Structure formats: C-alpha cells, structure tokens
GROMACS .gro file of C-alpha atoms in nm:
model
  483
    1MET     CA    1  -0.141  -4.122  -0.947
    2SER     CA    2   0.159  -3.915  -1.050
    3GLN     CA    3   0.389  -3.765  -0.795
    4ARG     CA    4   0.312  -3.409  -0.897
    5ASN     CA    5  -0.056  -3.467  -0.812
    6GLU     CA    6   0.022  -3.557  -0.453
    7LEU     CA    7   0.102  -3.336  -0.158
    8LYS     CA    8   0.390  -3.415   0.070
    9HIS     CA    9   0.139  -3.531   0.330
   10GLY     CA   10  -0.022  -3.772   0.087
   11ALA     CA   11  -0.340  -3.570   0.015
   12VAL     CA   12  -0.459  -3.522  -0.338
   13LEU     CA   13  -0.351  -3.194  -0.494
   14HIS     CA   14  -0.671  -3.056  -0.644
   15PRO     CA   15  -0.678  -2.857  -0.969
   16LEU     CA   16  -0.594  -2.487  -0.943
   17PRO     CA   17  -0.958  -2.359  -0.953
   18LEU     CA   18  -1.049  -2.580  -0.658
   19ARG     CA   19  -0.737  -2.483  -0.462
   20LEU     CA   20  -0.823  -2.117  -0.513
   21ALA     CA   21  -1.170  -2.188  -0.374
   22SER     CA   22  -1.039  -2.359  -0.059
   23PHE     CA   23  -1.152  -2.256   0.289
   24ASP     CA   24  -0.817  -2.090   0.361
   25THR     CA   25  -0.821  -1.887   0.041
   26MET     CA   26  -1.187  -1.793   0.085
   27LEU     CA   27  -1.128  -1.673   0.440
   28LEU     CA   28  -0.823  -1.466   0.342
   29VAL     CA   29  -1.001  -1.305   0.046
   30MET     CA   30  -1.304  -1.242   0.268
   31VAL     CA   31  -1.087  -1.047   0.511
   32LEU     CA   32  -0.935  -0.841   0.227
   33VAL     CA   33  -1.286  -0.764   0.100
   34LEU     CA   34  -1.375  -0.653   0.453
   35VAL     CA   35  -1.065  -0.432   0.459
   36GLY     CA   36  -1.176  -0.272   0.132
   37ILE     CA   37  -1.526  -0.208   0.266
   38VAL     CA   38  -1.404  -0.051   0.591
   39ALA     CA   39  -1.143   0.157   0.406
   40ALA     CA   40  -1.405   0.284   0.160
   41LEU     CA   41  -1.602   0.422   0.455
   42MET     CA   42  -1.313   0.624   0.600
   43GLY     CA   43  -1.475   0.949   0.484
   44VAL     CA   44  -1.331   1.299   0.487
   45GLN     CA   45  -1.184   1.502   0.769
   46SER     CA   46  -1.127   1.872   0.808
   47ASP     CA   47  -0.774   1.817   0.674
   48THR     CA   48  -0.908   1.678   0.348
   49TRP     CA   49  -1.034   2.015   0.230
   50TRP     CA   50  -0.715   2.217   0.265
   51GLN     CA   51  -0.531   1.924   0.110
   52LEU     CA   52  -0.757   1.935  -0.196
   53ARG     CA   53  -0.712   2.311  -0.224
   54THR     CA   54  -0.334   2.278  -0.201
   55GLY     CA   55  -0.334   2.012  -0.472
   56GLN     CA   56  -0.538   2.242  -0.692
   57VAL     CA   57  -0.299   2.532  -0.627
   58ILE     CA   58   0.004   2.319  -0.716
   59LEU     CA   59  -0.152   2.198  -1.041
   60SER     CA   60  -0.279   2.541  -1.146
   61THR     CA   61   0.033   2.743  -1.057
   62ARG     CA   62   0.294   2.471  -1.126
   63THR     CA   63   0.463   2.570  -0.799
   64ILE     CA   64   0.488   2.392  -0.465
   65PRO     CA   65   0.414   2.631  -0.175
   66THR     CA   66   0.650   2.604   0.121
   67VAL     CA   67   0.520   2.917   0.296
   68ASP     CA   68   0.171   2.984   0.427
   69ILE     CA   69  -0.070   3.111   0.161
   70PHE     CA   70  -0.403   3.053   0.335
   71SER     CA   71  -0.406   3.245   0.666
   72SER     CA   72  -0.422   3.606   0.785
   73THR     CA   73  -0.227   3.534   1.103
   74VAL     CA   74   0.099   3.383   0.971
   75ARG     CA   75   0.086   3.463   0.599
   76GLY     CA   76   0.430   3.398   0.447
   77ALA     CA   77   0.553   3.188   0.742
   78TYR     CA   78   0.751   2.871   0.669
   79TRP     CA   79   0.525   2.575   0.594
   80PRO     CA   80   0.700   2.235   0.568
   81ASN     CA   81   0.480   2.104   0.288
   82HIS     CA   82   0.625   1.753   0.300
   83GLU     CA   83   0.324   1.579   0.142
   84TRP     CA   84   0.273   1.786  -0.173
   85LEU     CA   85   0.272   1.488  -0.413
   86SER     CA   86  -0.002   1.315  -0.212
   87LEU     CA   87  -0.211   1.631  -0.231
   88VAL     CA   88  -0.171   1.645  -0.608
   89LEU     CA   89  -0.282   1.281  -0.635
   90PHE     CA   90  -0.580   1.345  -0.406
   91TYR     CA   91  -0.693   1.645  -0.607
   92GLY     CA   92  -0.641   1.452  -0.932
   93LEU     CA   93  -0.878   1.180  -0.806
   94TYR     CA   94  -1.127   1.441  -0.686
   95ARG     CA   95  -1.125   1.619  -1.020
   96LEU     CA   96  -1.172   1.284  -1.193
   97GLY     CA   97  -1.483   1.178  -1.002
   98GLY     CA   98  -1.547   1.389  -0.693
   99LEU     CA   99  -1.541   1.246  -0.342
  100PRO     CA  100  -1.639   0.891  -0.454
  101ALA     CA  101  -1.329   0.870  -0.675
  102LEU     CA  102  -1.114   0.995  -0.387
  103PHE     CA  103  -1.267   0.742  -0.146
  104LEU     CA  104  -1.226   0.461  -0.399
  105GLY     CA  105  -0.862   0.546  -0.470
  106CYS     CA  106  -0.774   0.552  -0.100
  107ALA     CA  107  -0.967   0.230  -0.035
  108ILE     CA  108  -0.779   0.052  -0.315
  109LEU     CA  109  -0.445   0.170  -0.174
  110VAL     CA  110  -0.533   0.048   0.177
  111THR     CA  111  -0.658  -0.287   0.044
  112LEU     CA  112  -0.341  -0.340  -0.160
  113THR     CA  113  -0.140  -0.258   0.153
  114TRP     CA  114  -0.314  -0.534   0.345
  115ALA     CA  115  -0.283  -0.773   0.054
  116GLY     CA  116   0.092  -0.709   0.075
  117LEU     CA  117   0.077  -0.787   0.447
  118ALA     CA  118  -0.094  -1.117   0.361
  119PHE     CA  119   0.208  -1.203   0.145
  120LEU     CA  120   0.446  -1.106   0.427
  121ALA     CA  121   0.262  -1.334   0.667
  122GLU     CA  122   0.322  -1.710   0.686
  123GLY     CA  123   0.111  -2.020   0.729
  124PRO     CA  124  -0.230  -2.112   0.588
  125GLY     CA  125  -0.489  -1.856   0.485
  126ARG     CA  126  -0.694  -1.887   0.803
  127VAL     CA  127  -0.391  -1.792   1.013
  128ARG     CA  128  -0.307  -1.497   0.790
  129ALA     CA  129  -0.670  -1.385   0.793
  130ALA     CA  130  -0.679  -1.392   1.175
  131ALA     CA  131  -0.357  -1.188   1.194
  132LEU     CA  132  -0.491  -0.935   0.945
  133LEU     CA  133  -0.814  -0.898   1.144
  134LEU     CA  134  -0.620  -0.843   1.466
  135GLY     CA  135  -0.403  -0.581   1.299
  136MET     CA  136  -0.699  -0.413   1.131
  137ALA     CA  137  -0.883  -0.379   1.461
  138GLY     CA  138  -0.621  -0.126   1.569
  139GLN     CA  139  -0.509   0.032   1.245
  140SER     CA  140  -0.852   0.109   1.102
  141VAL     CA  141  -0.892   0.394   1.354
  142ILE     CA  142  -0.596   0.562   1.179
  143TRP     CA  143  -0.736   0.516   0.828
  144SER     CA  144  -0.849   0.842   0.671
  145VAL     CA  145  -0.815   1.034   0.347
  146ARG     CA  146  -0.474   1.164   0.447
  147PRO     CA  147  -0.123   1.122   0.307
  148HIS     CA  148  -0.002   0.889   0.581
  149ILE     CA  149  -0.177   0.597   0.407
  150PHE     CA  150   0.100   0.621   0.144
  151SER     CA  151   0.359   0.565   0.418
  152PHE     CA  152   0.178   0.250   0.536
  153ALA     CA  153   0.170   0.119   0.180
  154LEU     CA  154   0.535   0.195   0.104
  155LEU     CA  155   0.655   0.042   0.431
  156VAL     CA  156   0.487  -0.283   0.326
  157VAL     CA  157   0.651  -0.257  -0.018
  158LEU     CA  158   0.989  -0.205   0.150
  159LEU     CA  159   0.941  -0.515   0.365
  160LEU     CA  160   0.827  -0.724   0.069
  161MET     CA  161   1.143  -0.628  -0.120
  162LEU     CA  162   1.372  -0.742   0.164
  163SER     CA  163   1.381  -1.103   0.048
  164ARG     CA  164   1.412  -1.015  -0.321
  165PRO     CA  165   1.778  -0.918  -0.381
  166ARG     CA  166   1.723  -0.825  -0.744
  167LEU     CA  167   1.489  -0.545  -0.634
  168HIS     CA  168   1.713  -0.395  -0.366
  169TRP     CA  169   1.863  -0.135  -0.598
  170LEU     CA  170   1.513   0.004  -0.649
  171TYR     CA  171   1.512   0.132  -0.291
  172PRO     CA  172   1.661   0.477  -0.379
  173GLY     CA  173   1.380   0.533  -0.631
  174LEU     CA  174   1.124   0.420  -0.375
  175PHE     CA  175   1.262   0.665  -0.119
  176PHE     CA  176   1.266   0.950  -0.370
  177VAL     CA  177   0.893   0.906  -0.432
  178TRP     CA  178   0.820   0.846  -0.062
  179ALA     CA  179   1.001   1.164   0.046
  180ASN     CA  180   0.764   1.368  -0.171
  181LEU     CA  181   0.452   1.181  -0.063
  182HIS     CA  182   0.484   1.201   0.316
  183ALA     CA  183   0.733   1.257   0.597
  184GLY     CA  184   0.661   0.901   0.708
  185VAL     CA  185   0.960   0.821   0.486
  186ALA     CA  186   1.147   0.846   0.817
  187PHE     CA  187   0.994   0.510   0.916
  188GLY     CA  188   1.127   0.368   0.591
  189GLY     CA  189   1.469   0.508   0.680
  190VAL     CA  190   1.454   0.336   1.016
  191ALA     CA  191   1.362   0.009   0.843
  192LEU     CA  192   1.660   0.035   0.604
  193VAL     CA  193   1.901   0.111   0.888
  194VAL     CA  194   1.772  -0.190   1.086
  195ALA     CA  195   1.801  -0.408   0.773
  196THR     CA  196   2.160  -0.289   0.726
  197LEU     CA  197   2.250  -0.370   1.086
  198ALA     CA  198   2.089  -0.712   1.046
  199ALA     CA  199   2.301  -0.771   0.733
  200VAL     CA  200   2.616  -0.674   0.924
  201VAL     CA  201   2.523  -0.917   1.202
  202GLU     CA  202   2.476  -1.191   0.940
  203ASP     CA  203   2.821  -1.111   0.796
  204VAL     CA  204   2.977  -1.151   1.139
  205ARG     CA  205   2.783  -1.467   1.215
  206THR     CA  206   2.884  -1.633   0.887
  207ASN     CA  207   3.242  -1.498   0.900
  208THR     CA  208   3.192  -1.326   0.563
  209PRO     CA  209   3.489  -1.103   0.476
  210GLY     CA  210   3.390  -0.740   0.509
  211THR     CA  211   3.651  -0.606   0.276
  212HIS     CA  212   3.494  -0.715  -0.053
  213TRP     CA  213   3.163  -0.562  -0.152
  214ARG     CA  214   3.067  -0.863  -0.363
  215THR     CA  215   3.059  -1.092  -0.060
  216SER     CA  216   2.971  -0.852   0.222
  217GLN     CA  217   2.598  -0.798   0.260
  218GLY     CA  218   2.669  -0.534   0.523
  219LEU     CA  219   2.864  -0.319   0.275
  220ARG     CA  220   2.602  -0.374   0.007
  221TRP     CA  221   2.319  -0.268   0.234
  222SER     CA  222   2.517   0.029   0.366
  223LEU     CA  223   2.551   0.157   0.009
  224ILE     CA  224   2.181   0.103  -0.061
  225THR     CA  225   2.087   0.287   0.257
  226LEU     CA  226   2.322   0.575   0.177
  227LEU     CA  227   2.183   0.615  -0.175
  228SER     CA  228   1.827   0.595  -0.044
  229GLY     CA  229   1.902   0.861   0.217
  230LEU     CA  230   2.046   1.093  -0.049
  231ALA     CA  231   1.738   1.033  -0.265
  232THR     CA  232   1.514   1.171   0.013
  233LEU     CA  233   1.688   1.508  -0.019
  234LEU     CA  234   1.533   1.551  -0.364
  235ASN     CA  235   1.221   1.724  -0.235
  236PRO     CA  236   1.106   2.088  -0.203
  237LEU     CA  237   1.227   2.107   0.158
  238GLY     CA  238   1.568   1.945   0.099
  239ILE     CA  239   1.740   1.865   0.427
  240GLY     CA  240   1.456   2.058   0.594
  241LEU     CA  241   1.243   1.744   0.560
  242TRP     CA  242   1.461   1.567   0.815
  243ARG     CA  243   1.471   1.872   1.044
  244TYR     CA  244   1.092   1.869   1.033
  245VAL     CA  245   1.081   1.499   1.125
  246LEU     CA  246   1.314   1.545   1.422
  247GLU     CA  247   1.135   1.858   1.546
  248SER     CA  248   0.792   1.694   1.522
  249PHE     CA  249   0.876   1.457   1.805
  250GLY     CA  250   0.910   1.747   2.045
  251ASP     CA  251   0.639   1.970   1.898
  252THR     CA  252   0.415   2.083   2.185
  253THR     CA  253   0.141   2.200   1.947
  254ARG     CA  254   0.055   1.834   1.878
  255THR     CA  255   0.009   1.728   2.238
  256TYR     CA  256  -0.362   1.818   2.251
  257LEU     CA  257  -0.446   1.619   1.935
  258SER     CA  258  -0.583   1.272   2.018
  259GLU     CA  259  -0.378   1.091   1.753
  260TRP     CA  260  -0.053   1.225   1.902
  261GLN     CA  261  -0.138   1.125   2.258
  262PRO     CA  262  -0.001   0.799   2.402
  263PRO     CA  263  -0.241   0.504   2.426
  264ASN     CA  264  -0.384   0.446   2.774
  265LEU     CA  265  -0.625   0.211   2.948
  266GLU     CA  266  -0.893   0.481   2.974
  267TRP     CA  267  -0.910   0.516   2.595
  268ALA     CA  268  -1.091   0.224   2.429
  269ALA     CA  269  -0.920   0.285   2.092
  270SER     CA  270  -0.592   0.186   2.263
  271TYR     CA  271  -0.704  -0.167   2.350
  272PRO     CA  272  -0.626  -0.331   2.011
  273PHE     CA  273  -0.269  -0.203   2.034
  274PHE     CA  274  -0.221  -0.341   2.384
  275VAL     CA  275  -0.369  -0.677   2.283
  276LEU     CA  276  -0.152  -0.692   1.972
  277VAL     CA  277   0.164  -0.618   2.172
  278ILE     CA  278   0.088  -0.901   2.416
  279VAL     CA  279   0.001  -1.151   2.141
  280THR     CA  280   0.309  -1.053   1.938
  281VAL     CA  281   0.539  -1.107   2.235
  282ILE     CA  282   0.387  -1.452   2.289
  283ALA     CA  283   0.423  -1.539   1.918
  284VAL     CA  284   0.788  -1.430   1.910
  285ILE     CA  285   0.876  -1.624   2.224
  286THR     CA  286   0.700  -1.940   2.104
  287SER     CA  287   0.876  -1.940   1.768
  288TRP     CA  288   1.211  -1.802   1.885
  289ARG     CA  289   1.419  -2.096   1.763
  290SER     CA  290   1.297  -2.050   1.404
  291TRP     CA  291   1.411  -1.687   1.368
  292ARG     CA  292   1.714  -1.648   1.146
  293GLY     CA  293   1.839  -1.440   0.857
  294GLN     CA  294   1.825  -1.068   0.775
  295ARG     CA  295   1.451  -1.051   0.708
  296ASP     CA  296   1.357  -1.206   1.041
  297TRP     CA  297   1.593  -0.991   1.246
  298THR     CA  298   1.474  -0.681   1.062
  299LEU     CA  299   1.112  -0.755   1.152
  300LEU     CA  300   1.204  -0.819   1.515
  301GLY     CA  301   1.411  -0.500   1.538
  302LEU     CA  302   1.135  -0.293   1.383
  303ALA     CA  303   0.877  -0.445   1.618
  304LEU     CA  304   1.083  -0.322   1.914
  305LEU     CA  305   1.134   0.028   1.772
  306PHE     CA  306   0.783   0.079   1.638
  307GLY     CA  307   0.635  -0.070   1.954
  308TRP     CA  308   0.825   0.186   2.161
  309LEU     CA  309   0.701   0.466   1.934
  310GLY     CA  310   0.349   0.327   1.960
  311PHE     CA  311   0.358   0.365   2.337
  312ARG     CA  312   0.456   0.729   2.281
  313SER     CA  313   0.184   0.818   2.030
  314MET     CA  314  -0.137   0.657   1.911
  315ARG     CA  315  -0.053   0.772   1.558
  316HIS     CA  316   0.256   0.549   1.551
  317THR     CA  317   0.077   0.232   1.662
  318ALA     CA  318  -0.021   0.172   1.299
  319PHE     CA  319   0.343   0.117   1.200
  320PHE     CA  320   0.386  -0.139   1.477
  321MET     CA  321   0.079  -0.324   1.355
  322ILE     CA  322   0.232  -0.356   1.007
  323VAL     CA  323   0.541  -0.540   1.133
  324ALA     CA  324   0.342  -0.732   1.395
  325VAL     CA  325   0.119  -0.911   1.145
  326PRO     CA  326   0.395  -1.130   0.991
  327LEU     CA  327   0.540  -1.193   1.338
  328LEU     CA  328   0.204  -1.323   1.462
  329THR     CA  329   0.187  -1.592   1.195
  330ARG     CA  330   0.538  -1.733   1.241
  331PRO     CA  331   0.442  -2.006   1.497
  332PHE     CA  332   0.187  -2.144   1.248
  333ARG     CA  333   0.402  -2.154   0.935
  334SER     CA  334   0.398  -2.534   0.920
  335TRP     CA  335   0.023  -2.575   0.964
  336PRO     CA  336  -0.133  -2.754   0.665
  337VAL     CA  337  -0.371  -2.586   0.424
  338ARG     CA  338  -0.728  -2.709   0.444
  339ALA     CA  339  -0.793  -2.876   0.111
  340VAL     CA  340  -1.125  -2.814  -0.062
  341ARG     CA  341  -1.356  -3.116  -0.048
  342GLY     CA  342  -1.523  -3.076  -0.384
  343HIS     CA  343  -1.703  -2.853  -0.625
  344LEU     CA  344  -2.000  -2.800  -0.394
  345GLN     CA  345  -1.781  -2.655  -0.121
  346ALA     CA  346  -1.606  -2.437  -0.378
  347LEU     CA  347  -1.944  -2.311  -0.497
  348ILE     CA  348  -2.055  -2.230  -0.140
  349HIS     CA  349  -1.732  -2.037  -0.080
  350GLY     CA  350  -1.782  -1.844  -0.403
  351VAL     CA  351  -2.140  -1.755  -0.314
  352LEU     CA  352  -2.036  -1.635   0.034
  353LEU     CA  353  -1.763  -1.415  -0.111
  354ALA     CA  354  -1.995  -1.273  -0.373
  355ALA     CA  355  -2.264  -1.200  -0.112
  356VAL     CA  356  -2.020  -1.015   0.114
  357ALA     CA  357  -1.869  -0.821  -0.178
  358VAL     CA  358  -2.205  -0.720  -0.326
  359GLY     CA  359  -2.356  -0.636   0.013
  360GLY     CA  360  -2.050  -0.432   0.104
  361ALA     CA  361  -2.056  -0.250  -0.229
  362VAL     CA  362  -2.424  -0.157  -0.184
  363PHE     CA  363  -2.359  -0.035   0.170
  364VAL     CA  364  -2.057   0.169   0.059
  365LEU     CA  365  -2.238   0.327  -0.237
  366THR     CA  366  -2.531   0.418  -0.012
  367ASN     CA  367  -2.292   0.581   0.232
  368TRP     CA  368  -2.118   0.773  -0.047
  369ALA     CA  369  -2.452   0.895  -0.181
  370SER     CA  370  -2.541   1.042   0.159
  371THR     CA  371  -2.204   1.215   0.203
  372PRO     CA  372  -2.237   1.593   0.148
  373ALA     CA  373  -2.041   1.723  -0.149
  374ALA     CA  374  -1.915   2.013   0.064
  375PRO     CA  375  -1.867   2.047   0.441
  376LEU     CA  376  -2.023   2.393   0.485
  377SER     CA  377  -2.380   2.491   0.397
  378PRO     CA  378  -2.434   2.744   0.113
  379GLY     CA  379  -2.594   2.988   0.357
  380LEU     CA  380  -2.292   2.984   0.586
  381VAL     CA  381  -2.051   3.026   0.295
  382GLU     CA  382  -2.247   3.329   0.171
  383ALA     CA  383  -2.254   3.480   0.522
  384VAL     CA  384  -1.874   3.442   0.554
  385ARG     CA  385  -1.829   3.619   0.222
  386ARG     CA  386  -2.049   3.910   0.336
  387CYS     CA  387  -1.908   3.931   0.689
  388PRO     CA  388  -1.679   4.238   0.717
  389GLY     CA  389  -1.338   4.253   0.882
  390THR     CA  390  -1.070   4.002   0.972
  391LEU     CA  391  -1.210   3.651   1.009
  392TYR     CA  392  -1.177   3.425   1.312
  393ASN     CA  393  -1.245   3.054   1.285
  394THR     CA  394  -1.179   2.750   1.499
  395TYR     CA  395  -0.912   2.489   1.422
  396ASP     CA  396  -1.141   2.234   1.254
  397ILE     CA  397  -1.332   2.487   1.044
  398GLY     CA  398  -1.017   2.622   0.878
  399GLY     CA  399  -0.985   2.340   0.624
  400PRO     CA  400  -1.344   2.366   0.493
  401LEU     CA  401  -1.311   2.745   0.468
  402ILE     CA  402  -0.990   2.713   0.265
  403TRP     CA  403  -1.178   2.489   0.023
  404GLN     CA  404  -1.510   2.673  -0.003
  405VAL     CA  405  -1.414   3.034   0.062
  406PRO     CA  406  -1.055   3.059  -0.067
  407GLU     CA  407  -1.073   3.438  -0.098
  408ARG     CA  408  -1.104   3.478   0.281
  409PRO     CA  409  -0.779   3.411   0.473
  410VAL     CA  410  -0.840   3.181   0.770
  411PHE     CA  411  -0.735   3.242   1.129
  412VAL     CA  412  -0.601   2.888   1.189
  413ASP     CA  413  -0.647   2.546   1.028
  414ASN     CA  414  -0.540   2.182   1.062
  415ARG     CA  415  -0.207   2.228   0.882
  416GLN     CA  416  -0.082   2.336   1.224
  417ASP     CA  417   0.285   2.352   1.125
  418PRO     CA  418   0.296   2.720   1.020
  419TYR     CA  419   0.126   2.837   1.339
  420PRO     CA  420   0.316   2.916   1.662
  421ALA     CA  421   0.213   2.712   1.964
  422ASP     CA  422   0.113   3.026   2.155
  423LEU     CA  423  -0.144   3.123   1.891
  424LEU     CA  424  -0.301   2.775   1.885
  425PHE     CA  425  -0.319   2.751   2.263
  426ARG     CA  426  -0.473   3.099   2.295
  427ALA     CA  427  -0.735   3.004   2.034
  428VAL     CA  428  -0.820   2.686   2.226
  429LEU     CA  429  -0.860   2.883   2.549
  430ALA     CA  430  -1.088   3.132   2.375
  431GLU     CA  431  -1.308   2.852   2.244
  432GLN     CA  432  -1.321   2.655   2.569
  433GLN     CA  433  -1.351   2.943   2.814
  434GLY     CA  434  -1.498   3.225   2.605
  435ALA     CA  435  -1.211   3.459   2.699
  436TYR     CA  436  -1.162   3.598   2.350
  437ARG     CA  437  -1.116   3.974   2.386
  438GLU     CA  438  -0.735   3.992   2.407
  439LEU     CA  439  -0.687   3.746   2.121
  440PHE     CA  440  -0.939   3.920   1.895
  441ALA     CA  441  -0.791   4.262   1.974
  442THR     CA  442  -0.439   4.140   1.886
  443TYR     CA  443  -0.549   4.031   1.538
  444ASN     CA  444  -0.824   4.292   1.491
  445VAL     CA  445  -1.090   4.023   1.450
  446GLN     CA  446  -1.433   4.156   1.355
  447CYS     CA  447  -1.596   3.843   1.210
  448ALA     CA  448  -1.617   3.495   1.362
  449VAL     CA  449  -1.730   3.148   1.254
  450VAL     CA  450  -1.780   2.935   1.564
  451PRO     CA  451  -1.968   2.619   1.673
  452ILE     CA  452  -2.289   2.710   1.853
  453THR     CA  453  -2.208   2.463   2.133
  454GLN     CA  454  -1.887   2.639   2.239
  455PRO     CA  455  -1.854   2.890   2.525
  456LEU     CA  456  -1.704   3.131   2.271
  457TYR     CA  457  -2.038   3.151   2.089
  458THR     CA  458  -2.216   3.231   2.418
  459ALA     CA  459  -1.956   3.497   2.503
  460LEU     CA  460  -1.994   3.668   2.164
  461GLN     CA  461  -2.370   3.670   2.199
  462HIS     CA  462  -2.339   3.816   2.548
  463ASP     CA  463  -2.122   4.097   2.409
  464ARG     CA  464  -2.390   4.170   2.146
  465TRP     CA  465  -2.206   4.046   1.840
  466GLU     CA  466  -2.460   4.039   1.558
  467GLU     CA  467  -2.551   3.697   1.422
  468MET     CA  468  -2.555   3.693   1.042
  469TYR     CA  469  -2.626   3.323   0.999
  470ARG     CA  470  -2.673   3.006   1.203
  471ASP     CA  471  -2.734   2.644   1.112
  472MET     CA  472  -2.743   2.329   1.324
  473HIS     CA  473  -2.371   2.344   1.399
  474LEU     CA  474  -2.211   2.680   1.319
  475ALA     CA  475  -2.283   3.050   1.341
  476VAL     CA  476  -2.137   3.355   1.169
  477LEU     CA  477  -2.122   3.667   1.385
  478HIS     CA  478  -1.968   4.011   1.335
  479HIS     CA  479  -1.871   4.291   1.570
  480PRO     CA  480  -2.132   4.569   1.590
  481ALA     CA  481  -1.867   4.827   1.497
  482ALA     CA  482  -1.757   4.637   1.183
  483GLN     CA  483  -1.836   4.809   0.853
   0.00000   0.00000   0.00000
C-alpha cells in the first residue's frame, strides 16, 4: 500500500467518490439542503412590495430616489435609500419569474452564505453540521426577502477572505458594492477595524518593525481599511450613509418594532440566541490555548462586539450567530473524519440526501403555488381607487398599496425613515385606541383602509363612515361628506 493511500492515523484513504459520500459529508450537505428549504419558505413581508416598486422606479426612470415619492404626508422628505441596488436586484428577479424567482434567488443567497460558514468552521462534517443547525435555529427568524440578507452574505465573504492575503486588496471593491446594497456595510466596517487592530497586535507580539509597509501587517491592514472606508462613500447618500447608520441606533421610531427590541426570556424567539451565547463562551474557554493569529483574534473580537449588539436588538443577533459558528467548532478541530465503510453505505447516504432534497423541493413548490401573487384582493384595490379624498392606511398596508395602487399616495408605510416619530406614534394610537379624529383632521383624511379587527375600524363605523368594501381582513371606508 502506497503512502499516499494511507491516512496519518493508518486508515485507508478511500477514493474521492467514497470520501464525498462519507457520513460527515452527507450530514453537512443534508444541513445545507435543509437551510435551502427553510430559506425558500421565507415568503414576502409588507416591505417586499414597496421594495419591488422602488426597484421598478429606479429601472424605469434611471434615477435613484433619495426623497419620499410614495406618501401624501411627507412627500419630498429626505429618504435614506441605502439599499437601492438590492431593490433593483429584487425587482429584476421578480420580472424574470415572479415571486418564485424572487424566493429562489434569496434562498440560493442564504444557502451560499451558510455554505461559506461551513468553510469557516473547523473539524469534521458532523461538528460543522451541528454548529450550523445551532446557528440556523436563531438566524432563520431573521430570514426574509429583504436586503439585509446581502449583509449576512458579504460578512461571511469578508471573513473567508481574512486568511487569503492575495484577496485582501479586493476589500475596497467589496465595500463599494456592499455600501449600495445595504447599510449593514457598517458591520463589515467593524470587522475590518477589528482585523486591523488584530494585525497591529500581531506586529507588536512578533516585534515586526512598524516603519516599513512591506513587513508591517498593521500598516497594510490600515491602508486596506482606509481604502474600503472611502469606497463606501461612493453611494447616492455619500457620507449621509454613515450618518444614517449612527442615527439609527438612537431612532425612537424603531423601538416598537419586534426585530429592534432586545431579546428577553419572555420571548421564545430569543432562546436560540441565549443558548448560542452560552455554548460559544464554553467553546472559547475550552479551546483558549489554541487561539492565535489575526483571524482567530478577529473572530473573538467580533463575537464580543456583535454579542453586545445582539443583547441590544434582536435584529443584530444574526450577525453574532455568523461569527459564533466557527468559534463553536474550534474545540473539535482535531476530531477524525468518519470514513465511509463501503459502497453500500455511500448508496444509502445518497438515497437519504436525494429523498430529503426531492421531498423539500415538492414541499417548497407546493407552498409557492399557494402563495397569492398579490397581497390585496382585486375588490379592495378597486375600492381604494374609487374612494374619494386623502387616503389613510395602517403601517403594514402601506407597502402593498404602493405596489398595487401606485397612483394613490399612502399615509405611512414600512420604509419608516422618511416619517417623523410623532406621526408614526399618533397613527399607532389611532389604530389601537380608535382616537382618530385629531389625526385625520390634521391631514384631511376622508378615506381609510384599516384591518377589521382594530378599534379604529369600530370607531369609524360608530361615526357612520360608509363602508365601500370589506373582505376577511381589511375594509375600505370613506367619510360621509367626501365627494
């Protein structure tokens, strides 16, 4: 037996097809298939519809709007449209094949992101698969057809490039694209700064002279970070992108949205994050002696920062989960791979994978087939078009109206950023308490689209607003005096 056909531990090194069909590989691929299935079921949200309309506007007008063009309440107000490129890509997929093409594109992006995480992780496939499952348990609640999935993907790309010096000068290009896809580029900026600090620490530890750029990793990374930061300014908002990022942390209009609230023990969706934090701390402590080098210290630094942000907002827990996955696998890096025992076992693994993939595909296609092509019923859309006067609508109905009735300016919608906090809070009070008169008088509202389960609907009925249309969820009413 030749030396190249033996493993270091003395086991026979099977041919490549059999190695690819091993238990470890099968389990890891199975998890990635599961990721793809779950991601394909993420569905649409209210945000999806105004995003599609914006993408259509950008492509048809060849301009990128940075002021409000959809509402009657703040028309012309500053709108930090930091995700315009994502919206163009979303609409391009939608135009190519409707909602199924959009779902498929987003599912592929999410699956590739987790495949990248599998490469970042260490140890045999079963360990990586377990870490991916633990991370997915928390992050899947954040998955949706929204631009932040690009930030998750690009953060993984950034981390993968850390240990590939020849690719480091591609970071400025990466940040240029990222800055036009989503404001989550700020998390990439944090990662580069931490990587630079880790490089400086390595220079000090190894007594590398800091005066020569050829030998100083700290100087090299400082230049890369500077160029990447400058590249982010090449976007429609310019430096305003970074003002937006800083202001968003103190934006009171986000406090009533569930994704911006901090995780807590009374909210079941928070549990995976808490579990992952505890397990990550244990993994880091158990493998502490093996941590060395810029990549390792960067991951540890990011885990601390993103963990802190995760405790501040449920939305940010997803970024912690990305850096936690490779940390979880570090104690098991030396575990051996389970060798395949023969062709029969390889065949069984292949059949299992095929069964899961085919079953998942059937389930996904069935779900897609039952997904309505539009969020609002034709009758409601027609009633909105006929309803006279200024239109009122609730926060979550704004996006669908922008998509299906673009000629009617909305009252508010999920973009949120153009709207003052006072307006959003007054609208919430009107919906929850039915105290609408002052708000409607201020904006001369004579037509309203409201959920039939809200106190606002009951209040309008009590005041004899005329009902033009009602379905199982929404009603269109107009003021008796409206012409």
